[in-house]
Amino acid sequence: MTHLSDYSFLQRAVSLTYLYVWFIYRVYNLDKFQCLHWRKFRQGELKSIITFLLLFMIPFQLLYGNRVLLLYLYQMITG
């Protein structure tokens, strides 16, 4: 299986989705999303900045990295 096969895109989509769900669960368990409070951003806390960036990076990476898979599935559905 090459790195451009449909199954490798599917595997990456599943693993990124799992990572995102785990990350949200982990942040919730650690501090109930208090690290995303605005005053912590103004103070420049590294935990808040990294959490914010990861919350946006993973979904965009999921969409951008798997656009080939999404196009393939769209073509299968529409015929």
GROMACS .gro file of N, CA and C in nm:
model
  237
    1MET      N    1   0.085  -0.117   0.000
    1MET     CA    2   0.000   0.000   0.000
    1MET      C    3   0.090   0.124   0.000
    2THR      N    4   0.066   0.210  -0.092
    2THR     CA    5   0.145   0.333  -0.100
    2THR      C    6   0.089   0.437  -0.005
    3HIS      N    7   0.162   0.545   0.010
    3HIS     CA    8   0.118   0.651   0.100
    3HIS      C    9   0.008   0.737   0.037
    4LEU      N   10  -0.028   0.710  -0.087
    4LEU     CA   11  -0.134   0.786  -0.153
    4LEU      C   12  -0.260   0.704  -0.175
    5SER      N   13  -0.268   0.587  -0.117
    5SER     CA   14  -0.386   0.504  -0.137
    5SER      C   15  -0.503   0.558  -0.054
    6ASP      N   16  -0.622   0.511  -0.089
    6ASP     CA   17  -0.741   0.556  -0.018
    6ASP      C   18  -0.739   0.512   0.128
    7TYR      N   19  -0.680   0.396   0.154
    7TYR     CA   20  -0.677   0.347   0.291
    7TYR      C   21  -0.583   0.427   0.379
    8SER      N   22  -0.476   0.479   0.325
    8SER     CA   23  -0.387   0.561   0.406
    8SER      C   24  -0.453   0.694   0.442
    9PHE      N   25  -0.531   0.751   0.350
    9PHE     CA   26  -0.606   0.873   0.382
    9PHE      C   27  -0.711   0.844   0.488
   10LEU      N   28  -0.776   0.730   0.477
   10LEU     CA   29  -0.877   0.692   0.575
   10LEU      C   30  -0.814   0.669   0.712
   11GLN      N   31  -0.698   0.605   0.714
   11GLN     CA   32  -0.629   0.581   0.840
   11GLN      C   33  -0.588   0.712   0.906
   12ARG      N   34  -0.540   0.805   0.826
   12ARG     CA   35  -0.500   0.935   0.882
   12ARG      C   36  -0.622   1.011   0.933
   13ALA      N   37  -0.734   1.002   0.863
   13ALA     CA   38  -0.856   1.069   0.908
   13ALA      C   39  -0.904   1.012   1.041
   14VAL      N   40  -0.900   0.881   1.053
   14VAL     CA   41  -0.944   0.817   1.177
   14VAL      C   42  -0.850   0.852   1.292
   15SER      N   43  -0.721   0.848   1.267
   15SER     CA   44  -0.626   0.877   1.375
   15SER      C   45  -0.632   1.024   1.419
   16LEU      N   46  -0.650   1.117   1.325
   16LEU     CA   47  -0.661   1.258   1.363
   16LEU      C   48  -0.791   1.284   1.437
   17THR      N   49  -0.899   1.217   1.398
   17THR     CA   50  -1.025   1.233   1.469
   17THR      C   51  -1.013   1.180   1.612
   18TYR      N   52  -0.948   1.065   1.626
   18TYR     CA   53  -0.925   1.010   1.759
   18TYR      C   54  -0.839   1.104   1.843
   19LEU      N   55  -0.735   1.158   1.783
   19LEU     CA   56  -0.648   1.251   1.854
   19LEU      C   57  -0.725   1.375   1.899
   20TYR      N   58  -0.811   1.428   1.814
   20TYR     CA   59  -0.889   1.547   1.848
   20TYR      C   60  -0.986   1.520   1.962
   21VAL      N   61  -1.055   1.407   1.957
   21VAL     CA   62  -1.149   1.372   2.064
   21VAL      C   63  -1.073   1.352   2.195
   22TRP      N   64  -0.958   1.284   2.188
   22TRP     CA   65  -0.878   1.264   2.308
   22TRP      C   66  -0.829   1.398   2.364
   23PHE      N   67  -0.787   1.487   2.277
   23PHE     CA   68  -0.736   1.616   2.321
   23PHE      C   69  -0.844   1.698   2.392
   24ILE      N   70  -0.963   1.701   2.336
   24ILE     CA   71  -1.074   1.773   2.400
   24ILE      C   72  -1.108   1.711   2.536
   25TYR      N   73  -1.111   1.579   2.540
   25TYR     CA   74  -1.138   1.509   2.666
   25TYR      C   75  -1.030   1.539   2.770
   26ARG      N   76  -0.905   1.540   2.727
   26ARG     CA   77  -0.794   1.565   2.818
   26ARG      C   78  -0.797   1.709   2.872
   27VAL      N   79  -0.822   1.805   2.787
   27VAL     CA   80  -0.829   1.945   2.832
   27VAL      C   81  -0.946   1.963   2.928
   28TYR      N   82  -1.057   1.898   2.899
   28TYR     CA   83  -1.172   1.909   2.989
   28TYR      C   84  -1.142   1.848   3.125
   29ASN      N   85  -1.075   1.734   3.127
   29ASN     CA   86  -1.044   1.670   3.254
   29ASN      C   87  -0.940   1.746   3.335
   30LEU      N   88  -0.848   1.813   3.270
   30LEU     CA   89  -0.743   1.883   3.343
   30LEU      C   90  -0.793   2.010   3.410
   31ASP      N   91  -0.864   2.095   3.334
   31ASP     CA   92  -0.903   2.222   3.395
   31ASP      C   93  -1.039   2.274   3.346
   32LYS      N   94  -1.121   2.188   3.294
   32LYS     CA   95  -1.257   2.226   3.251
   32LYS      C   96  -1.257   2.346   3.157
   33PHE      N   97  -1.160   2.350   3.068
   33PHE     CA   98  -1.143   2.456   2.967
   33PHE      C   99  -1.115   2.593   3.026
   34GLN      N  100  -1.065   2.600   3.147
   34GLN     CA  101  -1.029   2.728   3.207
   34GLN      C  102  -0.907   2.789   3.138
   35CYS      N  103  -0.828   2.706   3.072
   35CYS     CA  104  -0.710   2.758   3.002
   35CYS      C  105  -0.749   2.842   2.880
   36LEU      N  106  -0.875   2.834   2.839
   36LEU     CA  107  -0.920   2.912   2.724
   36LEU      C  108  -0.988   3.043   2.765
   37HIS      N  109  -0.978   3.078   2.891
   37HIS     CA  110  -1.036   3.203   2.938
   37HIS      C  111  -0.955   3.321   2.884
   38TRP      N  112  -1.022   3.430   2.852
   38TRP     CA  113  -0.958   3.543   2.786
   38TRP      C  114  -0.845   3.606   2.868
   39ARG      N  115  -0.861   3.612   2.998
   39ARG     CA  116  -0.756   3.675   3.079
   39ARG      C  117  -0.627   3.594   3.077
   40LYS      N  118  -0.636   3.464   3.058
   40LYS     CA  119  -0.514   3.383   3.049
   40LYS      C  120  -0.442   3.408   2.916
   41PHE      N  121  -0.517   3.438   2.811
   41PHE     CA  122  -0.454   3.475   2.684
   41PHE      C  123  -0.381   3.609   2.698
   42ARG      N  124  -0.444   3.703   2.765
   42ARG     CA  125  -0.381   3.834   2.782
   42ARG      C  126  -0.255   3.825   2.866
   43GLN      N  127  -0.251   3.732   2.960
   43GLN     CA  128  -0.131   3.713   3.041
   43GLN      C  129  -0.022   3.640   2.962
   44GLY      N  130  -0.059   3.579   2.852
   44GLY     CA  131   0.037   3.511   2.767
   44GLY      C  132   0.078   3.373   2.817
   45GLU      N  133  -0.013   3.305   2.884
   45GLU     CA  134   0.020   3.172   2.935
   45GLU      C  135   0.039   3.075   2.818
   46LEU      N  136   0.148   3.002   2.824
   46LEU     CA  137   0.182   2.911   2.716
   46LEU      C  138   0.080   2.801   2.699
   47LYS      N  139   0.027   2.750   2.809
   47LYS     CA  140  -0.074   2.643   2.803
   47LYS      C  141  -0.198   2.689   2.727
   48SER      N  142  -0.240   2.812   2.750
   48SER     CA  143  -0.357   2.865   2.680
   48SER      C  144  -0.332   2.880   2.531
   49ILE      N  145  -0.216   2.930   2.498
   49ILE     CA  146  -0.184   2.953   2.356
   49ILE      C  147  -0.173   2.820   2.281
   50ILE      N  148  -0.104   2.724   2.341
   50ILE     CA  149  -0.088   2.593   2.276
   50ILE      C  150  -0.223   2.522   2.263
   51THR      N  151  -0.305   2.529   2.366
   51THR     CA  152  -0.437   2.466   2.361
   51THR      C  153  -0.522   2.529   2.251
   52PHE      N  154  -0.521   2.660   2.243
   52PHE     CA  155  -0.597   2.730   2.140
   52PHE      C  156  -0.550   2.691   2.000
   53LEU      N  157  -0.419   2.688   1.980
   53LEU     CA  158  -0.366   2.652   1.849
   53LEU      C  159  -0.398   2.508   1.812
   54LEU      N  160  -0.389   2.417   1.908
   54LEU     CA  161  -0.421   2.277   1.878
   54LEU      C  162  -0.569   2.257   1.849
   55LEU      N  163  -0.655   2.332   1.919
   55LEU     CA  164  -0.799   2.318   1.894
   55LEU      C  165  -0.835   2.359   1.752
   56PHE      N  166  -0.757   2.449   1.692
   56PHE     CA  167  -0.785   2.490   1.554
   56PHE      C  168  -0.699   2.415   1.452
   57MET      N  169  -0.580   2.374   1.491
   57MET     CA  170  -0.490   2.309   1.397
   57MET      C  171  -0.538   2.171   1.356
   58ILE      N  172  -0.582   2.090   1.451
   58ILE     CA  173  -0.618   1.952   1.420
   58ILE      C  174  -0.735   1.943   1.322
   59PRO      N  175  -0.846   2.017   1.341
   59PRO     CA  176  -0.954   2.007   1.241
   59PRO      C  177  -0.912   2.057   1.103
   60PHE      N  178  -0.832   2.165   1.097
   60PHE     CA  179  -0.789   2.213   0.966
   60PHE      C  180  -0.694   2.113   0.900
   61GLN      N  181  -0.610   2.049   0.978
   61GLN     CA  182  -0.523   1.947   0.923
   61GLN      C  183  -0.605   1.827   0.875
   62LEU      N  184  -0.708   1.795   0.948
   62LEU     CA  185  -0.796   1.685   0.909
   62LEU      C  186  -0.865   1.715   0.777
   63LEU      N  187  -0.914   1.836   0.761
   63LEU     CA  188  -0.982   1.873   0.637
   63LEU      C  189  -0.885   1.889   0.520
   64TYR      N  190  -0.773   1.955   0.543
   64TYR     CA  191  -0.678   1.979   0.435
   64TYR      C  192  -0.606   1.851   0.394
   65GLY      N  193  -0.563   1.774   0.491
   65GLY     CA  194  -0.487   1.653   0.460
   65GLY      C  195  -0.571   1.544   0.396
   66ASN      N  196  -0.700   1.546   0.418
   66ASN     CA  197  -0.786   1.441   0.365
   66ASN      C  198  -0.881   1.492   0.259
   67ARG      N  199  -0.845   1.600   0.195
   67ARG     CA  200  -0.933   1.652   0.091
   67ARG      C  201  -0.946   1.555  -0.025
   68VAL      N  202  -0.843   1.476  -0.051
   68VAL     CA  203  -0.849   1.375  -0.157
   68VAL      C  204  -0.951   1.269  -0.120
   69LEU      N  205  -0.949   1.225   0.006
   69LEU     CA  206  -1.047   1.127   0.051
   69LEU      C  207  -1.187   1.184   0.045
   70LEU      N  208  -1.204   1.310   0.086
   70LEU     CA  209  -1.336   1.371   0.081
   70LEU      C  210  -1.387   1.384  -0.062
   71LEU      N  211  -1.298   1.420  -0.155
   71LEU     CA  212  -1.338   1.428  -0.295
   71LEU      C  213  -1.373   1.290  -0.351
   72TYR      N  214  -1.297   1.190  -0.313
   72TYR     CA  215  -1.324   1.053  -0.358
   72TYR      C  216  -1.460   1.006  -0.306
   73LEU      N  217  -1.488   1.030  -0.177
   73LEU     CA  218  -1.617   0.991  -0.122
   73LEU      C  219  -1.731   1.068  -0.185
   74TYR      N  220  -1.709   1.195  -0.215
   74TYR     CA  221  -1.812   1.277  -0.281
   74TYR      C  222  -1.842   1.223  -0.421
   75GLN      N  223  -1.740   1.183  -0.493
   75GLN     CA  224  -1.760   1.129  -0.627
   75GLN      C  225  -1.832   0.994  -0.620
   76MET      N  226  -1.804   0.916  -0.518
   76MET     CA  227  -1.873   0.788  -0.503
   76MET      C  228  -2.021   0.808  -0.473
   77ILE      N  229  -2.051   0.908  -0.391
   77ILE     CA  230  -2.190   0.932  -0.353
   77ILE      C  231  -2.270   0.989  -0.470
   78THR      N  232  -2.211   1.085  -0.540
   78THR     CA  233  -2.285   1.151  -0.647
   78THR      C  234  -2.286   1.071  -0.776
   79GLY      N  235  -2.204   0.974  -0.785
   79GLY     CA  236  -2.207   0.886  -0.903
   79GLY      C  237  -2.107   0.924  -0.998
   0.00000   0.00000   0.00000
